[in-house]
Tab-separated table of C-alpha atoms and ligand atoms in Angstrom:
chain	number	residue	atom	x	y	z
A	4	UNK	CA	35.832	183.118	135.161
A	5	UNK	CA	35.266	186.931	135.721
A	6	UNK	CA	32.587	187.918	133.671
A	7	UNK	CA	31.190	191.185	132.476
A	8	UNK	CA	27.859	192.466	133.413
A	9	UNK	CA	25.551	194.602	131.794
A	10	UNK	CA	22.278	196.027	133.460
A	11	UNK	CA	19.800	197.994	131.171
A	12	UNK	CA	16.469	199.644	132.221
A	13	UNK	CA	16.123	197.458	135.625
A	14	UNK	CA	13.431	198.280	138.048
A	15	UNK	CA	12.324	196.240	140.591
A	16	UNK	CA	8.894	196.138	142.860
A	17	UNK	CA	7.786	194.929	145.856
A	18	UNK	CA	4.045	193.913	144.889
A	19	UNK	CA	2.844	197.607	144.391
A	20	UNK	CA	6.006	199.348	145.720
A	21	UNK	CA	8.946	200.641	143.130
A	22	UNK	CA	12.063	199.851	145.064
A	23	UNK	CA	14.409	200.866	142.493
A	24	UNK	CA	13.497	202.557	138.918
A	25	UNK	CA	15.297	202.529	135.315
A	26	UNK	CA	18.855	201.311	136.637
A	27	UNK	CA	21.102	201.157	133.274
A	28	UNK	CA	25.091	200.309	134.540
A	29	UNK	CA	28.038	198.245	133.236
A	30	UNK	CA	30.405	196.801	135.731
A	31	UNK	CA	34.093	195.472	134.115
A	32	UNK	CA	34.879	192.247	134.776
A	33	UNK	CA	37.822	191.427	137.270
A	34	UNK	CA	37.487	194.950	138.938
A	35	UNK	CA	35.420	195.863	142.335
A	36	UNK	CA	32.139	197.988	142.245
A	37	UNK	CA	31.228	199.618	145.341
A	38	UNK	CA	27.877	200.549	145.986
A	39	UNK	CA	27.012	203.194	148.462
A	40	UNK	CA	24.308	205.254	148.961
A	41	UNK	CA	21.457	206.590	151.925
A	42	UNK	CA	19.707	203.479	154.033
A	43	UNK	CA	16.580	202.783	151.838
A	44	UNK	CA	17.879	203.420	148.543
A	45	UNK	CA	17.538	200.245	146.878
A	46	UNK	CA	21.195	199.060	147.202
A	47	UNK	CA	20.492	195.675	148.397
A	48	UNK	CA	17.304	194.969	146.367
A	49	UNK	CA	19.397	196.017	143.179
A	50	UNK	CA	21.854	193.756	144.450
A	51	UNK	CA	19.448	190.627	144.303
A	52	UNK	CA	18.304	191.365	140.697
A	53	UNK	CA	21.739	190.852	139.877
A	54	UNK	CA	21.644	187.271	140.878
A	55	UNK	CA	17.964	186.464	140.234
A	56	UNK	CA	17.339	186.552	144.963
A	57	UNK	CA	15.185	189.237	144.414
A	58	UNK	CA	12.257	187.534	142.761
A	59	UNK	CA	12.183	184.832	145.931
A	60	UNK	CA	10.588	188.188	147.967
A	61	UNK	CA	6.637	187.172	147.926
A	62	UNK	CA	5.986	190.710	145.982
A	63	UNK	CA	9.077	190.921	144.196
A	64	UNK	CA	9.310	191.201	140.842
A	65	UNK	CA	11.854	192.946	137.912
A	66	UNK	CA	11.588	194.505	135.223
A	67	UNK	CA	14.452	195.266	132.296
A	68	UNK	CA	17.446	193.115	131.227
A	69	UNK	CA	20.903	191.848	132.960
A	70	UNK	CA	23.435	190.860	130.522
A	71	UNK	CA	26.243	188.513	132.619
A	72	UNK	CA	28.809	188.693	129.028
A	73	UNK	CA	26.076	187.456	126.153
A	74	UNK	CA	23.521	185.754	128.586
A	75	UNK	CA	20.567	187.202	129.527
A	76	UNK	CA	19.875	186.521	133.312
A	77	UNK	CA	16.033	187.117	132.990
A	78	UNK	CA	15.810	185.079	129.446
A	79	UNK	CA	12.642	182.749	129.427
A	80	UNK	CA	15.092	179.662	129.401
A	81	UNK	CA	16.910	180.927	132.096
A	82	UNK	CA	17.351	178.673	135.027
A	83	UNK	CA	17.473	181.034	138.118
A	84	UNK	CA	19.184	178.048	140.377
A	85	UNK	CA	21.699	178.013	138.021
A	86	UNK	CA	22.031	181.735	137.948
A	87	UNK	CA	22.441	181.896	141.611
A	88	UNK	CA	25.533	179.638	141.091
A	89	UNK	CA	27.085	181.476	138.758
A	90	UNK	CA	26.590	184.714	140.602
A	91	UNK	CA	27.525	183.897	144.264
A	92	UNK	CA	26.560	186.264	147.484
A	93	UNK	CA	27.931	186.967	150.569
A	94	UNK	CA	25.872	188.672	153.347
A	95	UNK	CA	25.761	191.031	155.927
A	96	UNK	CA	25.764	188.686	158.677
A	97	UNK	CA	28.131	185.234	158.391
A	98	UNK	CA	25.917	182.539	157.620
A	99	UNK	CA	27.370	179.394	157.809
A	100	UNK	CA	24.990	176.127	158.004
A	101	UNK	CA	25.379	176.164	161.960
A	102	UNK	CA	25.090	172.409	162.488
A	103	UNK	CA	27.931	171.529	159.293
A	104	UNK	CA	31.453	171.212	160.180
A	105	UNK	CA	33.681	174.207	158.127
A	106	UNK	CA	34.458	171.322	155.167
A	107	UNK	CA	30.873	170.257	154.563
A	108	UNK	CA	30.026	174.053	154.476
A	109	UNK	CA	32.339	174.690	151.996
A	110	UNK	CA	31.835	171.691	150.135
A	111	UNK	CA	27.986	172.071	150.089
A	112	UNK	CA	27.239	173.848	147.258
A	113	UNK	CA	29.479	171.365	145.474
A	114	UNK	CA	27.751	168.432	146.952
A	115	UNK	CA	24.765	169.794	145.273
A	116	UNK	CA	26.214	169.465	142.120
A	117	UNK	CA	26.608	165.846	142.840
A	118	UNK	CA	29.381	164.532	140.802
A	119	UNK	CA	33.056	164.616	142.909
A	120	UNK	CA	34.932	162.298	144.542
A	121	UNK	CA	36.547	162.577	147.935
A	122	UNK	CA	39.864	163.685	146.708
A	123	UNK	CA	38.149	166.513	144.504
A	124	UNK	CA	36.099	167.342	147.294
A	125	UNK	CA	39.244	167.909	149.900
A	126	UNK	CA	41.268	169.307	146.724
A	127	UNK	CA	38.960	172.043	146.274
A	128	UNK	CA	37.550	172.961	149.627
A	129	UNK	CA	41.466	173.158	150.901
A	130	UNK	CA	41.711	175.686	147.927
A	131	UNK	CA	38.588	177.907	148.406
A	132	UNK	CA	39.697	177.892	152.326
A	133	UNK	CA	43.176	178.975	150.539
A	134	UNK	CA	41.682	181.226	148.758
A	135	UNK	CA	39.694	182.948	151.476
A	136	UNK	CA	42.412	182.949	153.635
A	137	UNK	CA	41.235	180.851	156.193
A	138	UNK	CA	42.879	177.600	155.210
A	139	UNK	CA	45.662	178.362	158.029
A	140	UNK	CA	43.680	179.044	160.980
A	141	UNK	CA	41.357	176.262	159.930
A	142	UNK	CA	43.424	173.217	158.817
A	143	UNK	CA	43.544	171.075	162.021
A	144	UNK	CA	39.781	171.319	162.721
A	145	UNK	CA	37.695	170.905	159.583
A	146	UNK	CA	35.730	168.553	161.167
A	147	UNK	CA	34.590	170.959	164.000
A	148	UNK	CA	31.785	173.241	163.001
A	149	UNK	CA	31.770	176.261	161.224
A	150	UNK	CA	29.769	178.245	164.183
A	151	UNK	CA	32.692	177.820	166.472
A	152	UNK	CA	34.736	180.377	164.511
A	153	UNK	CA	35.082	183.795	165.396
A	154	UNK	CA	32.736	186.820	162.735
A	155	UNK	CA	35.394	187.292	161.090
A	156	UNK	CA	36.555	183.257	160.263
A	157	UNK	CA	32.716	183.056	159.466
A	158	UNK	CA	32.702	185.814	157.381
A	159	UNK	CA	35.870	184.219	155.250
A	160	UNK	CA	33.789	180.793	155.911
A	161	UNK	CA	31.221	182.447	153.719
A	162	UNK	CA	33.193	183.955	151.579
A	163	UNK	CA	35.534	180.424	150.959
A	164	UNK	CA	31.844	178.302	150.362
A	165	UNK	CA	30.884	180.962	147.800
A	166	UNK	CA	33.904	180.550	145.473
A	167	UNK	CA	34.199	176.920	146.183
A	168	UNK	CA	31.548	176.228	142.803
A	169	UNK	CA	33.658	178.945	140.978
A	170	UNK	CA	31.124	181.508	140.548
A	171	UNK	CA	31.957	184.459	137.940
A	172	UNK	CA	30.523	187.225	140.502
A	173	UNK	CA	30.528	187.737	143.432
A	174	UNK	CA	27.804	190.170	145.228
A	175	UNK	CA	28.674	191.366	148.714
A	176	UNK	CA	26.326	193.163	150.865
A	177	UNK	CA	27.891	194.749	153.905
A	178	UNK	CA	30.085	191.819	154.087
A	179	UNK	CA	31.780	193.944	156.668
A	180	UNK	CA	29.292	195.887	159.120
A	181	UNK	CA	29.032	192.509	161.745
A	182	UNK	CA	32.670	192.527	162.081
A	183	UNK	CA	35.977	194.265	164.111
A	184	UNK	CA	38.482	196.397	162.328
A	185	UNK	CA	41.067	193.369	162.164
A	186	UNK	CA	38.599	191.307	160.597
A	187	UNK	CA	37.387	194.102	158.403
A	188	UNK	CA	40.933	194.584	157.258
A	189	UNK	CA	41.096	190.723	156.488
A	190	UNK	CA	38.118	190.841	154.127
A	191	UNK	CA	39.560	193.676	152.405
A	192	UNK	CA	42.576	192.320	151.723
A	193	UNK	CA	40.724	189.030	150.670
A	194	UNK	CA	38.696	191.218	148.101
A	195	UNK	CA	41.439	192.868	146.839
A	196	UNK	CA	43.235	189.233	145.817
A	197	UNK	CA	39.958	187.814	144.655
A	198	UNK	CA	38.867	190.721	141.833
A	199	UNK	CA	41.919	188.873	139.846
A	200	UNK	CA	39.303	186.155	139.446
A	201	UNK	CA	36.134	187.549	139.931
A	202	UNK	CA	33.709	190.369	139.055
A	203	UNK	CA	32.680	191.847	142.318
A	204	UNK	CA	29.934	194.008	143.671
A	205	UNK	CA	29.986	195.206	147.137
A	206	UNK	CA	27.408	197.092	149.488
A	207	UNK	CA	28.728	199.206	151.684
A	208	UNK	CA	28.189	202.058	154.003
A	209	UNK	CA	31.626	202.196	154.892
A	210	UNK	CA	32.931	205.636	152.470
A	211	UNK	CA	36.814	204.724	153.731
A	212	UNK	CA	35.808	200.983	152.630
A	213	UNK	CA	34.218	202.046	149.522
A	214	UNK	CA	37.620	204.290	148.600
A	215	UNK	CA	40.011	201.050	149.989
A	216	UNK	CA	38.376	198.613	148.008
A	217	UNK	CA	36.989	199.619	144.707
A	218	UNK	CA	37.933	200.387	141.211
A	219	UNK	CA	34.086	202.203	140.629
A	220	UNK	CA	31.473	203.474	142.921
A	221	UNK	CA	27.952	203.874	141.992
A	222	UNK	CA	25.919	206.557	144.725
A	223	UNK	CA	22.409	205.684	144.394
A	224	UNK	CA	19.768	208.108	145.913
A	225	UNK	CA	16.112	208.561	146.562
A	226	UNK	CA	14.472	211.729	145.560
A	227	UNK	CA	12.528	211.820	148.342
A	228	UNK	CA	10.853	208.933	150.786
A	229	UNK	CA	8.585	206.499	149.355
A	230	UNK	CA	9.909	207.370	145.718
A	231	UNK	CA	12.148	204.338	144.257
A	232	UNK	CA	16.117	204.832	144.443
A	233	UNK	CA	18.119	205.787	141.413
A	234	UNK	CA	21.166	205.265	140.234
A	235	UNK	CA	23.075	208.631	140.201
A	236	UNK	CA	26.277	208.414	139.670
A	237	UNK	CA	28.620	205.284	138.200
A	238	UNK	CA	32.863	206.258	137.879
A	239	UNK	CA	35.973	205.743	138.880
A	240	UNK	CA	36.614	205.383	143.131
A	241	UNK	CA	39.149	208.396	142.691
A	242	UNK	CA	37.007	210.552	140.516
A	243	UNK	CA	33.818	209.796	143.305
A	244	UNK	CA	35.199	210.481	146.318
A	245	UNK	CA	37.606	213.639	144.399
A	246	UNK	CA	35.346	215.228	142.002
A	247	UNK	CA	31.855	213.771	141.720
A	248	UNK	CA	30.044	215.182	138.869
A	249	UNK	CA	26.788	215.382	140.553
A	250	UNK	CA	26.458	217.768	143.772
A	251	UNK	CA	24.317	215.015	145.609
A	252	UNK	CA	27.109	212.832	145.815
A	253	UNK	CA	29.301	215.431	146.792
A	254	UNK	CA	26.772	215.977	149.114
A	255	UNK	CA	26.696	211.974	150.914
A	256	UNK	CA	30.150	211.920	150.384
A	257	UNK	CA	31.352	214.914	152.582
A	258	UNK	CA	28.176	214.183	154.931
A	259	UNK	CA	26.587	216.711	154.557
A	260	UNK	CA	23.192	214.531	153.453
A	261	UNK	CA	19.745	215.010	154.632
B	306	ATP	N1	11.038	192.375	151.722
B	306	ATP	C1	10.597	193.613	151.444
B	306	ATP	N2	9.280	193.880	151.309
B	306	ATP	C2	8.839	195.126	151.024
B	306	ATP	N3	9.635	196.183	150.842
B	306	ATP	C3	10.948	195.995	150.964
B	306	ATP	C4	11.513	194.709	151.275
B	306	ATP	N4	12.854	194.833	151.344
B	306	ATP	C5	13.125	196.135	151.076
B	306	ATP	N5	11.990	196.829	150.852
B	306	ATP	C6	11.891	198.276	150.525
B	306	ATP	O1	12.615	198.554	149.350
B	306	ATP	C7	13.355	199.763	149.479
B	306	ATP	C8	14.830	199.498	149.271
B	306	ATP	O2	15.310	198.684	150.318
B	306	ATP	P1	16.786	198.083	150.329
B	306	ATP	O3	16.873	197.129	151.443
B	306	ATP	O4	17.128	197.591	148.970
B	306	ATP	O5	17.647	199.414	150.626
B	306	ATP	P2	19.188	199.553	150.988
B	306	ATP	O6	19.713	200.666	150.141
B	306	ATP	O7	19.869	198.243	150.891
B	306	ATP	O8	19.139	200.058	152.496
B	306	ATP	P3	20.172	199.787	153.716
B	306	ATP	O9	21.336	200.690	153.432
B	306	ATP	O10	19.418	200.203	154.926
B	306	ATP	O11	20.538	198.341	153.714
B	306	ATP	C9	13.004	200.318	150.863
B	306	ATP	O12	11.956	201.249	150.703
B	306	ATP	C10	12.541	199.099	151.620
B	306	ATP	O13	11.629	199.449	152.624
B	307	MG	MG1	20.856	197.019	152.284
């Protein structure tokens, strides 16, 4: 179930270093956020706060509040596994468990939950691969494994094993940049059908992608190297890439940056 979140006063460190300082956004559940913004800016560690990856860094550590609905992520009782489940991610590069055929990757998180039987099992990962768009390419060899397919099947792969447990986000960092236009297309299309059941959050350098995709964009900046990124700028796609309010986003968004 789509769910809302809520980040207040979030900074987050590697040992020493600020990576990202004082990030306060909402993002409305069952809509895209696009997150853009210059190479270095934080975009990917802000990502992983989101979903409790960034604390597995050695170094990394956060500071401030993420409120997924009435839950806070970084509560003392807070089980981060569990967090990670609830807040899926999808990376830059496909990753599927090389050696796995395509079903046991997309039934693996579920087999870590430990409790379905065969039928549930096939019931589900025929739906995720459904719901990814993949089930039709995929159907007569889900025994074979999942690094046979081609960046972009991987990439839906991915994308199928992360909504198999039913997260209620979905993070996406450069899901995109390792992958053809066709392919690209695919996953856009795919994101555009999923945000009816999802919250999602994607990286991207991609402006056209950001403008395709989204419902918000958020342009995060660094005031200068070595100083943590900021959030500038959170509204509407159309508003961003028409009439940004700040001239530094006008600025990265007409290229005319650094
Ligand atoms: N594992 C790490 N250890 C130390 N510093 C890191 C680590 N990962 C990232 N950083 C630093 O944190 C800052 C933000 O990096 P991050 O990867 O979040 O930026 P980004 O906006 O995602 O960049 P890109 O667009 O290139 O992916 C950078 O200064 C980076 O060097
Ligand atoms: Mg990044």
């Amino acid at each position: 179930m789509a769910k809302r979140i809520d980040v207040s006063g979030l900074s987050a460190y590697y040992g020493a270093h600020k990576a990202i300082d004082d990030i306060s956004m909402t993002v409305e559940p069952r809509s895209v956020t696009a997150f853009i913004g210059p190479s270095g800016c934080g975009k990917s560690t802000f990502l992983r706060t989101l979903n409790r990856m960034h604390e597995v860094t050695p170094g990394g550590r956060v500071e401030g509040k993420v409120m997924l609905d009435d839950e806070n992520l970084y509560g003392s009782h807070v089980d981060p596994v569990a967090v990670r489940r609830t807040v899926g991610m999808v990376f830059q590069r496909p990753n599927p468990f090389p050696t796995m055929s395509i079903f046991d990757n997309v039934a693996a998180g579920l087999r870590l939950n430990g409790k379905y039987k065969k039928s549930q099992l096939n019931e589900i990962v025929e739906r995720s691969l459904k719901g990814a768009n993949l089930w039709n390419e995929v159907k007569d060899r889900l025994n074979k494994p999942g690094s046979g397919l081609s960046g972009g099947q991987q990439q839906r792969l991915c994308i199928a094993r992360a909504i198999a447990v039913e997260p209620d986000v979905l993070l996406m960092d450069e899901p995109c940049s390792a992958l053809d236009p066709i392919s690209t297309l695919a996953i856009e299309d795919l994101i555009g059908e999923l945000k009816e059941r999802f919250t999602i959050v994607i990286v991207t350098h991609n402006m056209q992608q950001a403008a395709r995709v989204s419902d918000r964009t958020a342009f995060f900046n660094l005031a200068a190297v070595g100083q943590p990124g900021k959030l500038i700028e959170l509204d509407d796609t159309e508003r961003i890439f028409s009439n940004p309010s700040v001239q530094a986003t006008e600025d990265y968004i007409s290229g005319r940056f650094g």
